[in-house]
PDB file of C-alpha atoms and ligand atoms in Angstrom:
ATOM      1  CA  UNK A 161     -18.522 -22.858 -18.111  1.00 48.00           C
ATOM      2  CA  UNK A 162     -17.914 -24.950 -15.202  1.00 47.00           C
ATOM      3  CA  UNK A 163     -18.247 -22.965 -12.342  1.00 56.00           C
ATOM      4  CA  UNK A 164     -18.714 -19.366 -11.878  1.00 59.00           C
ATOM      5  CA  UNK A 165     -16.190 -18.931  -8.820  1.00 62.00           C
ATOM      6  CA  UNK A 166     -17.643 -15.590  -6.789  1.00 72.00           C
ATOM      7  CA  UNK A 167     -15.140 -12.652  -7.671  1.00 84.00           C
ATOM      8  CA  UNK A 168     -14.847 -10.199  -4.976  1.00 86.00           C
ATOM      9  CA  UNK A 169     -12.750  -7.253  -5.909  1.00 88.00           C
ATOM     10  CA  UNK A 170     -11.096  -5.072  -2.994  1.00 91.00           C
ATOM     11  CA  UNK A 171     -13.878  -2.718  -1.122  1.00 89.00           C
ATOM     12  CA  UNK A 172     -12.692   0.633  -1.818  1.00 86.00           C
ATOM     13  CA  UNK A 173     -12.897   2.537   2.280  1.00 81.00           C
ATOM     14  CA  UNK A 174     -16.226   4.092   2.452  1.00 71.00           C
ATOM     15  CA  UNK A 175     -15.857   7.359   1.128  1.00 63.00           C
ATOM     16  CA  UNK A 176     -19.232   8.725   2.157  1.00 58.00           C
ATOM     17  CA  UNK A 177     -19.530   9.909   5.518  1.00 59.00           C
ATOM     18  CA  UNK A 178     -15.880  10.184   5.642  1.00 68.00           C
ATOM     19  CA  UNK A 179     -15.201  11.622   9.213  1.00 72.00           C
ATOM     20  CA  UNK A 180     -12.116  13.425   9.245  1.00 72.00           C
ATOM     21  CA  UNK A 181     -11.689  12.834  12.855  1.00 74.00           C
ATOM     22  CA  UNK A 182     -11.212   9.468  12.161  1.00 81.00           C
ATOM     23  CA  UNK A 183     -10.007   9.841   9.099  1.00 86.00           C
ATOM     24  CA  UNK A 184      -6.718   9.950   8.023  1.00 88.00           C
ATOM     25  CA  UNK A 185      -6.043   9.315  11.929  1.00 88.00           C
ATOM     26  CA  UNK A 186      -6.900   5.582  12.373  1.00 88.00           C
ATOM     27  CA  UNK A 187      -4.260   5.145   9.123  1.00 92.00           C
ATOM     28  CA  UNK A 188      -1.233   6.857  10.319  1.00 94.00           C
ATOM     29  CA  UNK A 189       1.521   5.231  12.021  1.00 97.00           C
ATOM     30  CA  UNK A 190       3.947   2.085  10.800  1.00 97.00           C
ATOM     31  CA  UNK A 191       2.809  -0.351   8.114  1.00 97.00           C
ATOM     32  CA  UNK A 192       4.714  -3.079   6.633  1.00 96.00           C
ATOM     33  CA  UNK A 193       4.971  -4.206   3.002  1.00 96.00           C
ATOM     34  CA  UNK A 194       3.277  -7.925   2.645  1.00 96.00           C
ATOM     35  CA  UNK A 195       2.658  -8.049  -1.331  1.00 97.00           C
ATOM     36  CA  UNK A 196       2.182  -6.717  -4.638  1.00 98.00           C
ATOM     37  CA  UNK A 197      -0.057  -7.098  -7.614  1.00 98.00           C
ATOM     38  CA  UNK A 198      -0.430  -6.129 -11.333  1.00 98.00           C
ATOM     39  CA  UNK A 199      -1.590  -7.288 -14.721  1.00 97.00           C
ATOM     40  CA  UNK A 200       1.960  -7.184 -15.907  1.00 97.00           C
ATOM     41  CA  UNK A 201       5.255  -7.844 -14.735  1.00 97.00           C
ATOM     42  CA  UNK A 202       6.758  -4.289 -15.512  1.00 97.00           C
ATOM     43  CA  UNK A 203       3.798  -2.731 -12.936  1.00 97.00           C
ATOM     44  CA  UNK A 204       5.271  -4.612  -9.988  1.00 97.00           C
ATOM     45  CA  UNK A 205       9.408  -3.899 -11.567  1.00 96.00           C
ATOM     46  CA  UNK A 206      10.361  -1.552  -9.155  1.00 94.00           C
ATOM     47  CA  UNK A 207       9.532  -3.860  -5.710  1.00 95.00           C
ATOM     48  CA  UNK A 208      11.627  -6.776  -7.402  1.00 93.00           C
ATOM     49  CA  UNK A 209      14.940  -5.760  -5.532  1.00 93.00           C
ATOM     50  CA  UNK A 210      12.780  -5.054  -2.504  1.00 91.00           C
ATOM     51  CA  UNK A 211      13.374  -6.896   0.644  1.00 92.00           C
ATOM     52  CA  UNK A 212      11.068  -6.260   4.234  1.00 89.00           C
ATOM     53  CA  UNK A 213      10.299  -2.480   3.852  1.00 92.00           C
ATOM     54  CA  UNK A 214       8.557  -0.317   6.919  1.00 95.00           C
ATOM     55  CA  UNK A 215       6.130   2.824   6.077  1.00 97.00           C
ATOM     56  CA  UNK A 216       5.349   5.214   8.220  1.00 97.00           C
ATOM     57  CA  UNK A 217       2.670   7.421   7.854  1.00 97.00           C
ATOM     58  CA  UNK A 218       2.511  10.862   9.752  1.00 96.00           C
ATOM     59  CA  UNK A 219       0.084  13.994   9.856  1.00 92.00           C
ATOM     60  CA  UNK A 220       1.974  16.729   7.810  1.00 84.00           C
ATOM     61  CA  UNK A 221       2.365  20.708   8.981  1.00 84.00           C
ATOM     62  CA  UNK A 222      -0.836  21.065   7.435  1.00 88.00           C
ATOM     63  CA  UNK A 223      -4.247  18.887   8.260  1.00 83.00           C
ATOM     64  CA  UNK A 224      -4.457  17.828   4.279  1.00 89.00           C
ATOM     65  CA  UNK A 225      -0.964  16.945   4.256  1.00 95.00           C
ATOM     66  CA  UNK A 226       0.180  13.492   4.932  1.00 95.00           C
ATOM     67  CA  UNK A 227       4.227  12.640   4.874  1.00 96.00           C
ATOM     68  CA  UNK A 228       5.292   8.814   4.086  1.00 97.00           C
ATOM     69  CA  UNK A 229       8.415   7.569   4.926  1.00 97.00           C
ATOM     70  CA  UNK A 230       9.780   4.236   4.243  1.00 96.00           C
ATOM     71  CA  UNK A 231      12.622   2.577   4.604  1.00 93.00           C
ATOM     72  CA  UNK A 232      13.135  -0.093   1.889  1.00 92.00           C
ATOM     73  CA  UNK A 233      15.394  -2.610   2.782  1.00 91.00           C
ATOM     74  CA  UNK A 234      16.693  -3.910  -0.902  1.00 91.00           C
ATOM     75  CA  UNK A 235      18.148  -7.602  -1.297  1.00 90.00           C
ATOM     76  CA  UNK A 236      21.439  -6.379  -1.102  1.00 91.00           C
ATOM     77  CA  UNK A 237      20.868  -5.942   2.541  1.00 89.00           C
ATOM     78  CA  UNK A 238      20.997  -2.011   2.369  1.00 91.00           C
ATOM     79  CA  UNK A 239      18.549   0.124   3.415  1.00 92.00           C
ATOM     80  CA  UNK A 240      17.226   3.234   1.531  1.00 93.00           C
ATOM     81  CA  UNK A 241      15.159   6.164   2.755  1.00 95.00           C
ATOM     82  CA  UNK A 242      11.873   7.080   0.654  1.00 95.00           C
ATOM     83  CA  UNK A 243       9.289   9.866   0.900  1.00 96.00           C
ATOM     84  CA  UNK A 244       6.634  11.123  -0.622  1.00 96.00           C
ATOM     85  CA  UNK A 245       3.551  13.634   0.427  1.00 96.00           C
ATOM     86  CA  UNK A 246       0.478  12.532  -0.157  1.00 96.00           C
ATOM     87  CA  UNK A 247      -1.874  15.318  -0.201  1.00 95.00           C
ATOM     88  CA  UNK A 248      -5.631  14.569   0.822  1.00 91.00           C
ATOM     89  CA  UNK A 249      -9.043  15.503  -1.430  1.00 87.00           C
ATOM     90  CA  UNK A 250     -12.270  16.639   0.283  1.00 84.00           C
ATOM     91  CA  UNK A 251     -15.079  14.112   1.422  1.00 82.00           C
ATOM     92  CA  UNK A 252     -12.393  11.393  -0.357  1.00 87.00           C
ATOM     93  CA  UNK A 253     -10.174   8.836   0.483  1.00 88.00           C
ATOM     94  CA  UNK A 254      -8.154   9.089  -2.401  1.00 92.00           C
ATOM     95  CA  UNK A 255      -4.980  10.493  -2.201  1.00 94.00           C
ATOM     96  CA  UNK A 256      -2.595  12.404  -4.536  1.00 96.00           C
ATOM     97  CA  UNK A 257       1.270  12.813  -4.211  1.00 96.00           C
ATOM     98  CA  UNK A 258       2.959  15.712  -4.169  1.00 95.00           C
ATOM     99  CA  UNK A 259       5.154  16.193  -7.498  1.00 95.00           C
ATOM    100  CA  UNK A 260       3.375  13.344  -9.216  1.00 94.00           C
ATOM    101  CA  UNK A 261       0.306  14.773 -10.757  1.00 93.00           C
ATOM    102  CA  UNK A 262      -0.805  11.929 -12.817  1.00 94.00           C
ATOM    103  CA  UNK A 263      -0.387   9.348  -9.995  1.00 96.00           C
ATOM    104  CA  UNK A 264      -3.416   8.556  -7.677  1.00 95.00           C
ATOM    105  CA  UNK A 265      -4.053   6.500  -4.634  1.00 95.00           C
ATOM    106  CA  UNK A 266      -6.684   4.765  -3.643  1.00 94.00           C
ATOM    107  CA  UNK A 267      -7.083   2.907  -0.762  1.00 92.00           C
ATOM    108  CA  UNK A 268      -9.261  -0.316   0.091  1.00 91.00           C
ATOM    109  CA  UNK A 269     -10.661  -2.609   3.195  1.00 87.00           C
ATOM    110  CA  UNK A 270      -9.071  -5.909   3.239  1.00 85.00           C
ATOM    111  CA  UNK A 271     -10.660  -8.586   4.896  1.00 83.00           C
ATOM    112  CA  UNK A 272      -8.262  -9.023   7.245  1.00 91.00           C
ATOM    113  CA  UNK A 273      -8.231  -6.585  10.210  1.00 91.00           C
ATOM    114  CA  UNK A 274      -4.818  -4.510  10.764  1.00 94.00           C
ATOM    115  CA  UNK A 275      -4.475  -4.977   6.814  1.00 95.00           C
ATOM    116  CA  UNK A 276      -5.160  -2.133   4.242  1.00 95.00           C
ATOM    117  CA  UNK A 277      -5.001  -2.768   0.372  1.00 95.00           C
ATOM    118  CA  UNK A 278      -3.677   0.618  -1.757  1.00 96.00           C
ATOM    119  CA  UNK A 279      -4.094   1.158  -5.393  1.00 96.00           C
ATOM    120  CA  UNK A 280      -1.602   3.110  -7.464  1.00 97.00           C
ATOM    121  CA  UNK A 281      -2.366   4.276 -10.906  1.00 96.00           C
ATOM    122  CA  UNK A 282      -0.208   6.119 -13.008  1.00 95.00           C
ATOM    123  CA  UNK A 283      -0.073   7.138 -16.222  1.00 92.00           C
ATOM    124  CA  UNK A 284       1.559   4.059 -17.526  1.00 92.00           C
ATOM    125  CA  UNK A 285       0.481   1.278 -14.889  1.00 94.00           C
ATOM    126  CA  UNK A 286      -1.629   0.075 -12.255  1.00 97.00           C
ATOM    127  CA  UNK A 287      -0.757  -2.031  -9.192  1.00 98.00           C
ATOM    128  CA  UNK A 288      -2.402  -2.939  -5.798  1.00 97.00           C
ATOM    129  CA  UNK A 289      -0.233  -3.220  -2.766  1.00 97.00           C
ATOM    130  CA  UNK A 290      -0.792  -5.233   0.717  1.00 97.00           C
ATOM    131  CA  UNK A 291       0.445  -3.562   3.777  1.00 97.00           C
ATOM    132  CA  UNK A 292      -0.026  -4.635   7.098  1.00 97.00           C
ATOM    133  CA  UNK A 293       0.333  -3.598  11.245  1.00 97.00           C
ATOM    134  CA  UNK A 294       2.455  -6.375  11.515  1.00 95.00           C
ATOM    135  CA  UNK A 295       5.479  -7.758  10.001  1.00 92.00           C
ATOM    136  CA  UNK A 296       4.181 -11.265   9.698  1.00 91.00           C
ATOM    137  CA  UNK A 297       0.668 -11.817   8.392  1.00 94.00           C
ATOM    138  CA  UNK A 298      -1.327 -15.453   8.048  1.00 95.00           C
ATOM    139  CA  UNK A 299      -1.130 -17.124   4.579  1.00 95.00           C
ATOM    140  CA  UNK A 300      -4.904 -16.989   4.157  1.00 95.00           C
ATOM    141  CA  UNK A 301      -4.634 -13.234   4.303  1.00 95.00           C
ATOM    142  CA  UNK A 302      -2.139 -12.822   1.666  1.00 96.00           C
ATOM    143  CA  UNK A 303      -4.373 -16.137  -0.595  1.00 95.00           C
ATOM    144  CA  UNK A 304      -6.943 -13.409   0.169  1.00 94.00           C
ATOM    145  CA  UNK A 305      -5.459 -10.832  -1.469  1.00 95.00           C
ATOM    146  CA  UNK A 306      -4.322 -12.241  -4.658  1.00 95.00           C
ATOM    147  CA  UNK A 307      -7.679 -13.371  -4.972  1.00 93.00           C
ATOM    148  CA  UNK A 308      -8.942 -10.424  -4.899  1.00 94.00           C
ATOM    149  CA  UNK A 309      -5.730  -9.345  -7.165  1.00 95.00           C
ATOM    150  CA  UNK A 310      -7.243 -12.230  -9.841  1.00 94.00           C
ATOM    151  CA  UNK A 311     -10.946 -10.478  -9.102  1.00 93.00           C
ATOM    152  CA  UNK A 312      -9.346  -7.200 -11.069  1.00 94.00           C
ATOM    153  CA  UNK A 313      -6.943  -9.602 -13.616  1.00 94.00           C
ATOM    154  CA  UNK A 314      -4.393  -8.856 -11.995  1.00 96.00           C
ATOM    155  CA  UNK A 315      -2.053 -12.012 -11.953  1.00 96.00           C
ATOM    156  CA  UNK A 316       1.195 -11.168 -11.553  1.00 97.00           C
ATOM    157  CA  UNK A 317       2.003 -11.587  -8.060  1.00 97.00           C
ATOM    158  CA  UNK A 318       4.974 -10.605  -5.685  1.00 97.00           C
ATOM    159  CA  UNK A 319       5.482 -11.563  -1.861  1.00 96.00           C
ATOM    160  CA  UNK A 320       7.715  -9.472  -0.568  1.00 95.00           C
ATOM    161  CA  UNK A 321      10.621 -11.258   1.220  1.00 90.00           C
ATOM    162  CA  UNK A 322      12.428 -10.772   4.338  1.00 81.00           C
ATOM    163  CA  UNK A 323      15.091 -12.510   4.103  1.00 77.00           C
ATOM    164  CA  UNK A 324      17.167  -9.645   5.622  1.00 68.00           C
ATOM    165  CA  UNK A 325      15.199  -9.423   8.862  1.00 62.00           C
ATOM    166  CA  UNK A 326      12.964  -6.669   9.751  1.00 57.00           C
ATOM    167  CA  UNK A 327      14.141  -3.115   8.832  1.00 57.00           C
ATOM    168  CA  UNK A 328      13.857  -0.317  11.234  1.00 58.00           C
ATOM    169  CA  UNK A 329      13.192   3.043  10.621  1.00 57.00           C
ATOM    170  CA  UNK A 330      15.556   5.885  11.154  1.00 50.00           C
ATOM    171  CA  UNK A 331      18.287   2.895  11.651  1.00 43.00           C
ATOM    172  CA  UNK A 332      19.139   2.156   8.593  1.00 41.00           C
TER     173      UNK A 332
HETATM  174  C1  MYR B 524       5.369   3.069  -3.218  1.00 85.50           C
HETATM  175  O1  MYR B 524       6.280   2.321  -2.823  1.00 85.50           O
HETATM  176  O2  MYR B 524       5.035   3.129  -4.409  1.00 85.50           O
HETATM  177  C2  MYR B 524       4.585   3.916  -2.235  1.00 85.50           C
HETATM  178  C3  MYR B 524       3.822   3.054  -1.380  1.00 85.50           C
HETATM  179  C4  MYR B 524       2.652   3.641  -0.651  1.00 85.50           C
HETATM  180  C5  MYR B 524       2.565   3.014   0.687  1.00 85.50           C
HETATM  181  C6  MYR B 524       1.385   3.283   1.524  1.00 85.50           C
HETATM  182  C7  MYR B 524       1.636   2.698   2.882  1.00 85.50           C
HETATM  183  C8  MYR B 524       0.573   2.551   3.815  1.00 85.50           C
HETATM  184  C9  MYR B 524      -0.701   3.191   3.496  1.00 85.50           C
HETATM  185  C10 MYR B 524      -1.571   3.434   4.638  1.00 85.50           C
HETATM  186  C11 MYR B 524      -2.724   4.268   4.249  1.00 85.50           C
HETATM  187  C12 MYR B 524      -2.806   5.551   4.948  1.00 85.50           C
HETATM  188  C13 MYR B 524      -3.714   6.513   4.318  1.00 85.50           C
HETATM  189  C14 MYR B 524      -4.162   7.627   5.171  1.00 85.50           C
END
């Protein structure tokens, strides 16, 4: 052994002393898609068409209810409408989606601020995704985050382009 490089793996949000004044609040509103990770190539499969794609998060009817919608802008240039309902777990910050009961999301600090990291585990795979506030976001953010990708062996790695511009939503 050579060196023993320092691994840090993504903070998970703390869960304890969740406030849910401030919680889900200080997460909802418009996040952009930065990057992908996963310890195989099929994982990350379904972003490889993917071009700039918005997210928007809102407070559902209900207060444990949380509605996504995205619009994905593909390479192609067209955009498609997603959206899923996450639905919220006591004293947690995981979240589970509506209609997909073996799928769970977890969500972690990043170390850049207006950043959050999210992991997805199904029943068949296991990726980590970068979103941020804004649609640009400094290269030592995104290094960041694949290091932190490599921390969990993850080391497949996908930037997501925007080649197409910036998306907007509801004008597809
Ligand atoms: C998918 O494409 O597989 C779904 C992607 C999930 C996107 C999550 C977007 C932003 C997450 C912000 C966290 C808010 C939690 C309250």
């Amino acid at each position: 052994i050579s060196t023993l490089s320092p691994c840090a793996p993504p903070a998970p949000l703390p869960a304890s002393g969740l406030d849910r004044d401030q919680f889900p609040r200080q997460y909802l509103g418009t996040w952009h898609f930065i990057a992908a990770a996963a310890a195989t190539p099929a994982a990350l499969e379904t972003f490889a068409g993917t071009d700039s794609s918005v997210f928007h998060m809102g407070q559902g009817p209900q207060p444990q209810r949380l509605q996504l919608r995205a619009t994905l802008r593909l390479k192609s240039g067209d955009c498609v409408p997603r959206s899923w309902i996450y639905l919220l777990n006591e004293g947690s910050t995981d979240l589970a989606t509506e209609g997909r009961p073996g799928m769970r999301t977890e969500l972690f600090s990043s170390k850049c601020p207006d950043t959050i990291i999210v992991q997805e585990t199904d029943r068949d795979y296991q990726r980590i995704l970068l979103y941020s506030r804004t649609p640009h976001l400094a290269d030592d953010c995104i290094e960041d985050f694949q290091s932190q990708a490599y921390c969990l062996d993850m080391e497949e790695f996908l930037l997501i382009p925007r080649s197409q511009g910036t998306t907007q939503m509801g004008r597809p």
